[in-house]
Coordinates of C-alpha atoms in Angstrom, one line a residue:
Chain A
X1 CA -111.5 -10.4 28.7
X2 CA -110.1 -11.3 25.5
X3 CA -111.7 -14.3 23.5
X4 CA -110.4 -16.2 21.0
X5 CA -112.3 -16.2 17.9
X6 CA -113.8 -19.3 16.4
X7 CA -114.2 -19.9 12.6
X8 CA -116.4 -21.9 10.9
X9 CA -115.0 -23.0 7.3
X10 CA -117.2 -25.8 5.7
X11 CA -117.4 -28.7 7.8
X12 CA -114.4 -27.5 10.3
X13 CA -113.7 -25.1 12.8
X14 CA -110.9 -22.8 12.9
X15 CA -109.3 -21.8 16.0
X16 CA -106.0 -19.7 15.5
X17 CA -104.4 -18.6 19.0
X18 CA -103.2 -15.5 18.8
X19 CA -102.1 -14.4 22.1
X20 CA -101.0 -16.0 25.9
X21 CA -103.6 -18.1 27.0
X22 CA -104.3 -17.5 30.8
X23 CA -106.4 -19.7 32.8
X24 CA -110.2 -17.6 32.1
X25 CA -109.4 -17.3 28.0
X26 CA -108.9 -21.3 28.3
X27 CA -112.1 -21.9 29.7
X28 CA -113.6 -19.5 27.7
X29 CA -112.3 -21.0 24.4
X30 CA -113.9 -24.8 25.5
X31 CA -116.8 -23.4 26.7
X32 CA -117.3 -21.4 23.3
X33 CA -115.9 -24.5 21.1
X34 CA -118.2 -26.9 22.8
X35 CA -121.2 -24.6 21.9
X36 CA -120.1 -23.9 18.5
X37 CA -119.6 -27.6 17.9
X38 CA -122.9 -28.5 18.8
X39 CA -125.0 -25.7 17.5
X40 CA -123.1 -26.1 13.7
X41 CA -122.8 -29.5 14.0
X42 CA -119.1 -29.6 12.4
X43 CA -116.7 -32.6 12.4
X44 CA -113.6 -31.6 12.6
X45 CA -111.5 -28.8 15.1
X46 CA -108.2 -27.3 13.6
X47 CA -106.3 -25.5 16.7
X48 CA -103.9 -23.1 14.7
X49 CA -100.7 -22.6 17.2
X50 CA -98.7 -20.8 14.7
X51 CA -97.9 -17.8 16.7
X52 CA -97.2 -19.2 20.0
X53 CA -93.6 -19.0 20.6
X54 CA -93.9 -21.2 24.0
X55 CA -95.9 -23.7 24.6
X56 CA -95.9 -25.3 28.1
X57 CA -97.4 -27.8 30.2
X58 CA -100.2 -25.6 31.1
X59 CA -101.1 -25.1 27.2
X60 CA -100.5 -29.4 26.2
X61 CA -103.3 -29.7 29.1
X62 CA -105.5 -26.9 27.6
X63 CA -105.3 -28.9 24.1
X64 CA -105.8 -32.3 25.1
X65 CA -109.0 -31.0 27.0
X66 CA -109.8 -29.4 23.8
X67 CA -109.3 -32.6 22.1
X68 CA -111.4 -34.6 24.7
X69 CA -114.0 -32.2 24.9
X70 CA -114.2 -32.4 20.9
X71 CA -113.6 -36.4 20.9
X72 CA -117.5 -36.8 22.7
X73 CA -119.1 -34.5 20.4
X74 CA -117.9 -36.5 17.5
X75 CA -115.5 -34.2 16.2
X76 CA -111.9 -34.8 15.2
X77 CA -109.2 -32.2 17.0
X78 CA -105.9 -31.9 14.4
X79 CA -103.4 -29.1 16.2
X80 CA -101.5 -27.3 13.0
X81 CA -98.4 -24.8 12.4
X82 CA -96.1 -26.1 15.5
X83 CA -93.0 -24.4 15.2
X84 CA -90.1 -26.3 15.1
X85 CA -88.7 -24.4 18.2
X86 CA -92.1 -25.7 20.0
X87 CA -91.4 -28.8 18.9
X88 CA -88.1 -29.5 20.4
X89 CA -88.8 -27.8 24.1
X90 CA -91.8 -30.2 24.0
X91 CA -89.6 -33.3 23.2
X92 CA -86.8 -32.3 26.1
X93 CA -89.1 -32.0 28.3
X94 CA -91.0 -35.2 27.8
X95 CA -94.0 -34.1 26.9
X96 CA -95.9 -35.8 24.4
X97 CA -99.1 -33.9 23.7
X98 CA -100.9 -37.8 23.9
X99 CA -104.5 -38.4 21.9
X100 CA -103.6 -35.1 19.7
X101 CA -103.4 -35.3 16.1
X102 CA -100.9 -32.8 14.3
X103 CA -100.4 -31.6 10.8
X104 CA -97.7 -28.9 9.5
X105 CA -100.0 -26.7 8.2
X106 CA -103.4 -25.7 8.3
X107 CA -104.0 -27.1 4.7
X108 CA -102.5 -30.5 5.8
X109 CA -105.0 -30.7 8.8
X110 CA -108.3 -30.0 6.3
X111 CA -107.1 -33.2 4.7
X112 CA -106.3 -35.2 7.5
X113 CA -110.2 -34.3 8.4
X114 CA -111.5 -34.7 5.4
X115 CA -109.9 -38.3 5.2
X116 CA -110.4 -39.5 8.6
X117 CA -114.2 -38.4 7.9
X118 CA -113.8 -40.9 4.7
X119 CA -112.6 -43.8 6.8
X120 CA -115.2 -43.1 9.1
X121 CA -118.1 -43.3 6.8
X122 CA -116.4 -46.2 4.8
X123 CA -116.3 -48.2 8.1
X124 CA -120.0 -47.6 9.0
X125 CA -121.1 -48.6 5.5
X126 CA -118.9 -52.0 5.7
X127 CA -120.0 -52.6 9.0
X128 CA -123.3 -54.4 7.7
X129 CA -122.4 -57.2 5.9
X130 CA -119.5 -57.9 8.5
X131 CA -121.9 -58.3 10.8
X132 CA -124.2 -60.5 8.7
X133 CA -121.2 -62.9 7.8
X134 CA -120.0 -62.6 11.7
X135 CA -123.5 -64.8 13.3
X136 CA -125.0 -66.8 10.3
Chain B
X1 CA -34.7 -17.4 32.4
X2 CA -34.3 -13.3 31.5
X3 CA -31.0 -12.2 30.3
X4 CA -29.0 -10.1 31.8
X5 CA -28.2 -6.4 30.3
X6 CA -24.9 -7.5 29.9
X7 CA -25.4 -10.9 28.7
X8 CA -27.7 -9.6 26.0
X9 CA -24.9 -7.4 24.9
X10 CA -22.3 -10.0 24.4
X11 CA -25.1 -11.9 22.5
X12 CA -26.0 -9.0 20.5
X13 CA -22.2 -8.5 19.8
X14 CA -21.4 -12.4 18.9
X15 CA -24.6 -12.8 16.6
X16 CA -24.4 -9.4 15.3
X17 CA -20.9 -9.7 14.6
X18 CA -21.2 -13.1 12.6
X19 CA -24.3 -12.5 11.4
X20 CA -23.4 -14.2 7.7
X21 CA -21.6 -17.1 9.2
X22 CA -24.4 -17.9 12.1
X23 CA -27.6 -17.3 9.5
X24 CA -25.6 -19.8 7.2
X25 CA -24.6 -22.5 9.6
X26 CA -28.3 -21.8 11.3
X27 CA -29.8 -22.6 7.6
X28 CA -27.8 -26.0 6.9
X29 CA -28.8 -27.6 10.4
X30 CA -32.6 -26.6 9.5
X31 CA -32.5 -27.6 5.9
X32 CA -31.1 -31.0 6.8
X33 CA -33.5 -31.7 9.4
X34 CA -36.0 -30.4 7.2
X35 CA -34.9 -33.0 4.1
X36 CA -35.8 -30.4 1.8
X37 CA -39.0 -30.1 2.0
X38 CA -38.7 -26.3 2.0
X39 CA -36.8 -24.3 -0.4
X40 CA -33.5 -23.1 0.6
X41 CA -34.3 -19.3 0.0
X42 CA -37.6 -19.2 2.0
X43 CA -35.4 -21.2 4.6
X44 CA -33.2 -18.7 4.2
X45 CA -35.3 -15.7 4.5
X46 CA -37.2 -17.2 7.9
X47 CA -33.8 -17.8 9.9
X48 CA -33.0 -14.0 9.0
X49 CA -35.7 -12.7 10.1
X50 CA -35.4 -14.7 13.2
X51 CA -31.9 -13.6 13.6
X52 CA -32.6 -10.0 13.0
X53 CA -35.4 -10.6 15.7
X54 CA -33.1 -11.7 18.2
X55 CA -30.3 -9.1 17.4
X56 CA -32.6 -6.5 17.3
X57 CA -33.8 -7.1 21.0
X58 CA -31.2 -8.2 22.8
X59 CA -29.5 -4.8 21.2
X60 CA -32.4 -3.1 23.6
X61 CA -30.6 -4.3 26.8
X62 CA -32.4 -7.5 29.0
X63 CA -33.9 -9.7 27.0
X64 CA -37.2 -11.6 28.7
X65 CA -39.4 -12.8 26.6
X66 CA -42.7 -11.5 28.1
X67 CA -41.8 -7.9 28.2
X68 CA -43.2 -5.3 26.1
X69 CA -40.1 -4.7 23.6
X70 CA -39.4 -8.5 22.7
X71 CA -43.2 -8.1 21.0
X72 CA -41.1 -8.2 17.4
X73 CA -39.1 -11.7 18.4
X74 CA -42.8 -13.3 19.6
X75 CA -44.7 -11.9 16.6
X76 CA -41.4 -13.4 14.6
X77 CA -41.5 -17.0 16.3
X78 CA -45.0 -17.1 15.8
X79 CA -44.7 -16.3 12.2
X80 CA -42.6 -19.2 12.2
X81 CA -44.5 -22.0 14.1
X82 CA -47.8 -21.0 12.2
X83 CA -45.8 -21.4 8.6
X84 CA -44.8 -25.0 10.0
X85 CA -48.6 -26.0 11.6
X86 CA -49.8 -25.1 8.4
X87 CA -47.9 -26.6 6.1
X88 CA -48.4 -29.6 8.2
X89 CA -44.4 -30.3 9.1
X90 CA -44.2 -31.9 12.5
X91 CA -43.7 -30.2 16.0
X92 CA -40.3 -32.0 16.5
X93 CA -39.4 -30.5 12.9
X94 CA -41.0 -27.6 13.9
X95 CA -38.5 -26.9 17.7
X96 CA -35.4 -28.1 15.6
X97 CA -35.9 -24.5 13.6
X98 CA -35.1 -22.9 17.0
X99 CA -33.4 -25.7 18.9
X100 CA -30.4 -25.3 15.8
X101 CA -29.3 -21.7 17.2
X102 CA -28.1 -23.6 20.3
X103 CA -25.4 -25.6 18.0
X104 CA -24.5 -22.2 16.2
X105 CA -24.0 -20.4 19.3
X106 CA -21.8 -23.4 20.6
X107 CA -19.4 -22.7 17.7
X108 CA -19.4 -19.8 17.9
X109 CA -18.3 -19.9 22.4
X110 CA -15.7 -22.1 21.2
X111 CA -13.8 -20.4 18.9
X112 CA -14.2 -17.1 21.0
X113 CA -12.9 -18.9 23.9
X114 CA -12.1 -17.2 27.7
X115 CA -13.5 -17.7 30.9
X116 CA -16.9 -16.2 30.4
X117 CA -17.8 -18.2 27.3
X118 CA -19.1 -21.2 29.3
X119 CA -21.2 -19.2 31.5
X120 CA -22.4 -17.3 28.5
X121 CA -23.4 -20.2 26.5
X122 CA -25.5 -21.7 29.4
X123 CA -27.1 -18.3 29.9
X124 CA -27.9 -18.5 25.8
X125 CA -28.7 -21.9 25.7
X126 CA -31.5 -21.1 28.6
X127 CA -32.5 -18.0 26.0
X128 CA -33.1 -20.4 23.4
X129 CA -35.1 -23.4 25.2
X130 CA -37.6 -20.4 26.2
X131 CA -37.7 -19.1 22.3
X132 CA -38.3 -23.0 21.5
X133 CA -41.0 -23.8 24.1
X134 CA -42.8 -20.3 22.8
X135 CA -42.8 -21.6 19.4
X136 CA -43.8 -25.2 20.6
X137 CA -46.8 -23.6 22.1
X138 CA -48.0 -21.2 19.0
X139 CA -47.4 -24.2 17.2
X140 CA -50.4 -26.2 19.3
X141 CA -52.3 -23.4 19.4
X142 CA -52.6 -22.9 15.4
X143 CA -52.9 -27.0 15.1
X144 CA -55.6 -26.5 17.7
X145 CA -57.4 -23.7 15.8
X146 CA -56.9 -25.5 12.9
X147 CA -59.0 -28.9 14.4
X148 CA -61.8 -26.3 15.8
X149 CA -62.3 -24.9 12.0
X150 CA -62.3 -28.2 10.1
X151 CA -65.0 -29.6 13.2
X152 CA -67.3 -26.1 12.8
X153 CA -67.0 -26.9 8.8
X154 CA -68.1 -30.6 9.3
X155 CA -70.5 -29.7 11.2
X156 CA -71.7 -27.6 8.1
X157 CA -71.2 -29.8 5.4
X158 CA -72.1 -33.1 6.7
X159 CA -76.0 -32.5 7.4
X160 CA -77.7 -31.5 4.0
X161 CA -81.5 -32.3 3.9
X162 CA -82.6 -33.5 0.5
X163 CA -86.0 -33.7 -1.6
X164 CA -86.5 -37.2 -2.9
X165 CA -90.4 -36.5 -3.9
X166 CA -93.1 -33.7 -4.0
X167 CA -93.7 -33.8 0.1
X168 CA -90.7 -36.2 0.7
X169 CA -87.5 -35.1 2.2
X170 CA -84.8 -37.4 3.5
X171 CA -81.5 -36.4 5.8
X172 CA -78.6 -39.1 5.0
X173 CA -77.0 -38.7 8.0
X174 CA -72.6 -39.5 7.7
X175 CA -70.5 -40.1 10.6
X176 CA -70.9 -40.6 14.5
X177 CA -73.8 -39.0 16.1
X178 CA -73.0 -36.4 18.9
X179 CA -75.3 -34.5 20.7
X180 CA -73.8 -31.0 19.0
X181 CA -74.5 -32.6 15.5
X182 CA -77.4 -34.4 16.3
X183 CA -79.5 -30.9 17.4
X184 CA -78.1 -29.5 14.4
X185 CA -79.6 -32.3 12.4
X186 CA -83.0 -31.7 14.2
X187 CA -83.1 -28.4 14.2
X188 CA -82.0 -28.6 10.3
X189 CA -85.0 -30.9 9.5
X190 CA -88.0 -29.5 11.1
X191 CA -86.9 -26.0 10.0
X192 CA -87.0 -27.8 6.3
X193 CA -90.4 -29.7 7.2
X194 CA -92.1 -26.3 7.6
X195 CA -90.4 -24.9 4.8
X196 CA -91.2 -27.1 2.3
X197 CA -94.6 -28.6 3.5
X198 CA -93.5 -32.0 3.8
X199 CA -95.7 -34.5 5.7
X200 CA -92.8 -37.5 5.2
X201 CA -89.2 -37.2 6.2
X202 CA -86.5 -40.1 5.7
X203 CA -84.2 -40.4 7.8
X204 CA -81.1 -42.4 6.2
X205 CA -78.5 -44.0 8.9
X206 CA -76.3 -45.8 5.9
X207 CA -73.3 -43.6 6.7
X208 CA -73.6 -43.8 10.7
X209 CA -70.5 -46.4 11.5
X210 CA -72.4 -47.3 15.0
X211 CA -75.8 -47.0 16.7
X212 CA -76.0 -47.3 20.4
X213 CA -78.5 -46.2 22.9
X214 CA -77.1 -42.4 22.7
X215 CA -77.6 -42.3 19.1
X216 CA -80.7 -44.1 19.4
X217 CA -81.8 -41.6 21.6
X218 CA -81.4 -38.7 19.3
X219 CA -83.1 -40.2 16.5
X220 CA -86.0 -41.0 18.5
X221 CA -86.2 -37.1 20.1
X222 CA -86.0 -36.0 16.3
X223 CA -89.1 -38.4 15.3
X224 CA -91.3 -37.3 18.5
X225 CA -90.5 -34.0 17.5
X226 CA -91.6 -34.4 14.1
X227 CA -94.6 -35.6 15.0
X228 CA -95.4 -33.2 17.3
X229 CA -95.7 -30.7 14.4
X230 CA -97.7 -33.7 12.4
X231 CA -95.0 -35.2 9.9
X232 CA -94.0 -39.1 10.0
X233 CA -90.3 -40.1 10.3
X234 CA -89.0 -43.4 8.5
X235 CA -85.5 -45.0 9.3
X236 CA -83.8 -46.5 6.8
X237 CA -80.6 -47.8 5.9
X238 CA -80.0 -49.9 8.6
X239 CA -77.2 -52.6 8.3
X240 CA -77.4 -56.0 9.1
X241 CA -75.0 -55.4 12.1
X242 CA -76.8 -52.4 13.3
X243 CA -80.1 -54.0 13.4
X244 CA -78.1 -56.9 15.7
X245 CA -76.9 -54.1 17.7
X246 CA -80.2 -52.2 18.3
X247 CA -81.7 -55.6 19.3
X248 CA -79.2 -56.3 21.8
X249 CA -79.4 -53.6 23.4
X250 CA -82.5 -53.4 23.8
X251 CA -83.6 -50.0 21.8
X252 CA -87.1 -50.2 21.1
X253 CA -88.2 -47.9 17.5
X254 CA -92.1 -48.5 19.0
X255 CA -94.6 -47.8 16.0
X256 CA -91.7 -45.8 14.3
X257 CA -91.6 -47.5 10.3
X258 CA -87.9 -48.8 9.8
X259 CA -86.4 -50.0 6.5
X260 CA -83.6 -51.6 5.3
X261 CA -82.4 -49.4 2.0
X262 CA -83.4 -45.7 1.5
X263 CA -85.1 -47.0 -1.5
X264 CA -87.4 -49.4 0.3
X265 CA -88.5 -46.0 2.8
X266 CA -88.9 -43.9 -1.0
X267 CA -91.5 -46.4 -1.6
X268 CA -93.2 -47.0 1.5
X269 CA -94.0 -43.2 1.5
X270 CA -95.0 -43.0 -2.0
X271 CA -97.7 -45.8 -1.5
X272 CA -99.0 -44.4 2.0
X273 CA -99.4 -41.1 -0.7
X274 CA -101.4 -43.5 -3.5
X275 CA -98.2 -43.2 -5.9
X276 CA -98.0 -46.5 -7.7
X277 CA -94.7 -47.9 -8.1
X278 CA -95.4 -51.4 -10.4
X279 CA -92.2 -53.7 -10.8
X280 CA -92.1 -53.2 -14.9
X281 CA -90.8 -56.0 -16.8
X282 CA -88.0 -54.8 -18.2
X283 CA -88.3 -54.1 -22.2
X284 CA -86.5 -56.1 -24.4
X285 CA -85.5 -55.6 -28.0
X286 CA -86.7 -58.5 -30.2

């Protein structure tokens, strides 16, 4: 069985789909993500979907799994390189790809990591003195 | 409506016979319903050709319109009425050209006299309502083709998408919003989004005359759609009158930004980038 291969770059992993997704390369890829999450210990997941021409309903579920499965391990899911094509079919036929953060390239999604990361760690540092001023 | 073999003959005869006196008589009816608006000699040279047309075919026995050897007298009338669409003279103006043989023809029955002129003249006059409806109809089709090319070019020309700012591009959208334009428009965009990199696009609705839910509808695919491939959309230029509209009926932009001038959008976008745009006092010479 084909796998799809996983790339670790920094603090993010890569995962560029290159060919049809069935049903066993789909579990395959969140079982392998899920470990590769956990034993790097990354932040952030870009799904590269450059080179699929279709995307379908069976596809939008496999990626907002993704995204779930990647939401309880602390890491941030940004899908990258949706072709415009993709894009519309998605639109007429209603679906709307919900909790998935998107970027036009895969560039764009490092930076959207990078700065939701930012906020993150921004929040947790303010979170202190909020909570002193919040019960005198 | 066909001629007769020997109806065509006495037509071929009497036009043939007169031809200086029909194609001038023929030109003064056209040029005065025409009120000079085309020069005499082109005039000139159209009803001869016409005339020659006829002469030509009704020389070669029946004359019916359809058949294989009146193919000269169509490609002539067609000639004609395509000349007249296109030089944008009217389709009354355009049947008179034809309609004018019928007063030459009566003329010339009169002054030829005898018992089969009457019958003859109804049997021409028949000849040349079919030659006028033929024209009519090239006429509408070349007006028609005409409407389809200037539509395909407006199509073409009115959906340019522009670069206001490293990352920024905005579509100023101009005149009503069908569903044939506005998949164009989409299409047009996104293709530029991944061309260019752009993670903001503007969409400017200044030049659309009215939104309703239709419209509405299409704007609101193209912004999901942009999304989906992770750019933000911003509406701008909406009018006072549209913003009443959208209200009333109820169209809801959700968590979509809107602003009122393109300007106002430019700057939003810039400060979501960190851009500072500071109101300067404006320098003034002491």
């Amino acid at each position: 069985m084909e796998r799809v291969p996983i790339l670790k770059i920094g603090d993010i992993l890569l995962v560029s789909i290159q060919l049809d997704m069935s049903d066993q390369t789909a579990v395959a890829l969140q079982e392998d993500l899920a470990e590769r999450i956990v034993a790097t210990g990354c932040h952030g997941v870009i799904i590269d979907i450059t080179a699929l021409d279709i995307v379908d309903s069976f596809v939008g579920r496999m990626l907002s799994t993704i995204a779930s499965i990647s939401k309880v391990l602390d890491a941030e899911t940004v899908v990258v390189g949706m072709r415009p094509a993709v894009a519309i079919t998605l639109v007429e036929l209603g679906l709307s790809l919900n909790g998935i953060r998107t970027a036009l390239n895969v560039e764009r999604g490092m930076e959207l990591i990078a700065a939701a990361r930012a906020d993150e760690l921004d929040y947790q540092l303010d979170d202190d003195p909020d909570a002193e001023t919040a019960t005198p | 409506m066909a001629l007769s073999a020997e109806e065509s003959g006495r037509l071929a005869a009497l036009l043939g016979g007169h031809a200086e006196q029909v194609t001038q008589r023929w030109t003064e009816i056209v040029a005065g319903s025409l009120r000079g608006r085309l020069s005499q000699a082109e005039l000139r040279r159209q009803v001869q050709d016409l005339h020659s047309a006829i002469v030509t075919t009704s020389k070669q026995g029946v004359i019916d319109l359809s058949a294989e050897n009146a193919a000269e007298l169509r490609a002539a009338l067609s000639e004609l009425s395509r000349g007249r669409a296109r030089q944008g003279f009217s389709a009354t103006e355009t049947a008179i050209s034809i309609f004018a043989l019928k007063e030459v023809l009566a003329g010339l029955a009169e002054e030829a006299g005898g018992a089969t002129a009457l019958r003859d003249y109804v049997a021409f006059s028949n000849l040349v309502d079919e030659l006028g409806l033929f024209t009519f109809e090239s006429f509408v089709r070349t007006r028609e083709s005409l409407i389809a090319d200037q539509a395909e070019q407006l199509l073409e020309l009115s959906t340019p998408v522009v670069k206001l700012w490293e990352g920024v591009v905005a579509v100023p959208l101009v005149g009503t919003l069908d569903s044939a334009r506005a998949q164009v428009v989409m299409e047009r965009l996104l293709q530029t989004l991944v061309d260019t990199g752009s993670p903001y696009a503007i969409i400017d609705i200044t030049g659309v005359p009215a939104v309703d839910t239709q419209v509405a509808q299409h704007i609101l695919k193209t912004v999901v759609a942009a999304r989906l491939m992770g750019a933000d959309c911003i509406i701008s230029g909406i009018r006072p009158q549209i913003a009443q509209t959208i209200v009333a009926l109820g169209i809801e932009f959700g968590d979509i930004a809107t602003k009122a001038t393109l300007a106002d959008a430019l700057r939003h976008v810039l400060r979501l980038n960190g851009v500072e745009t500071a109101r300067r006092q404006p320098r003034r010479d002491v």
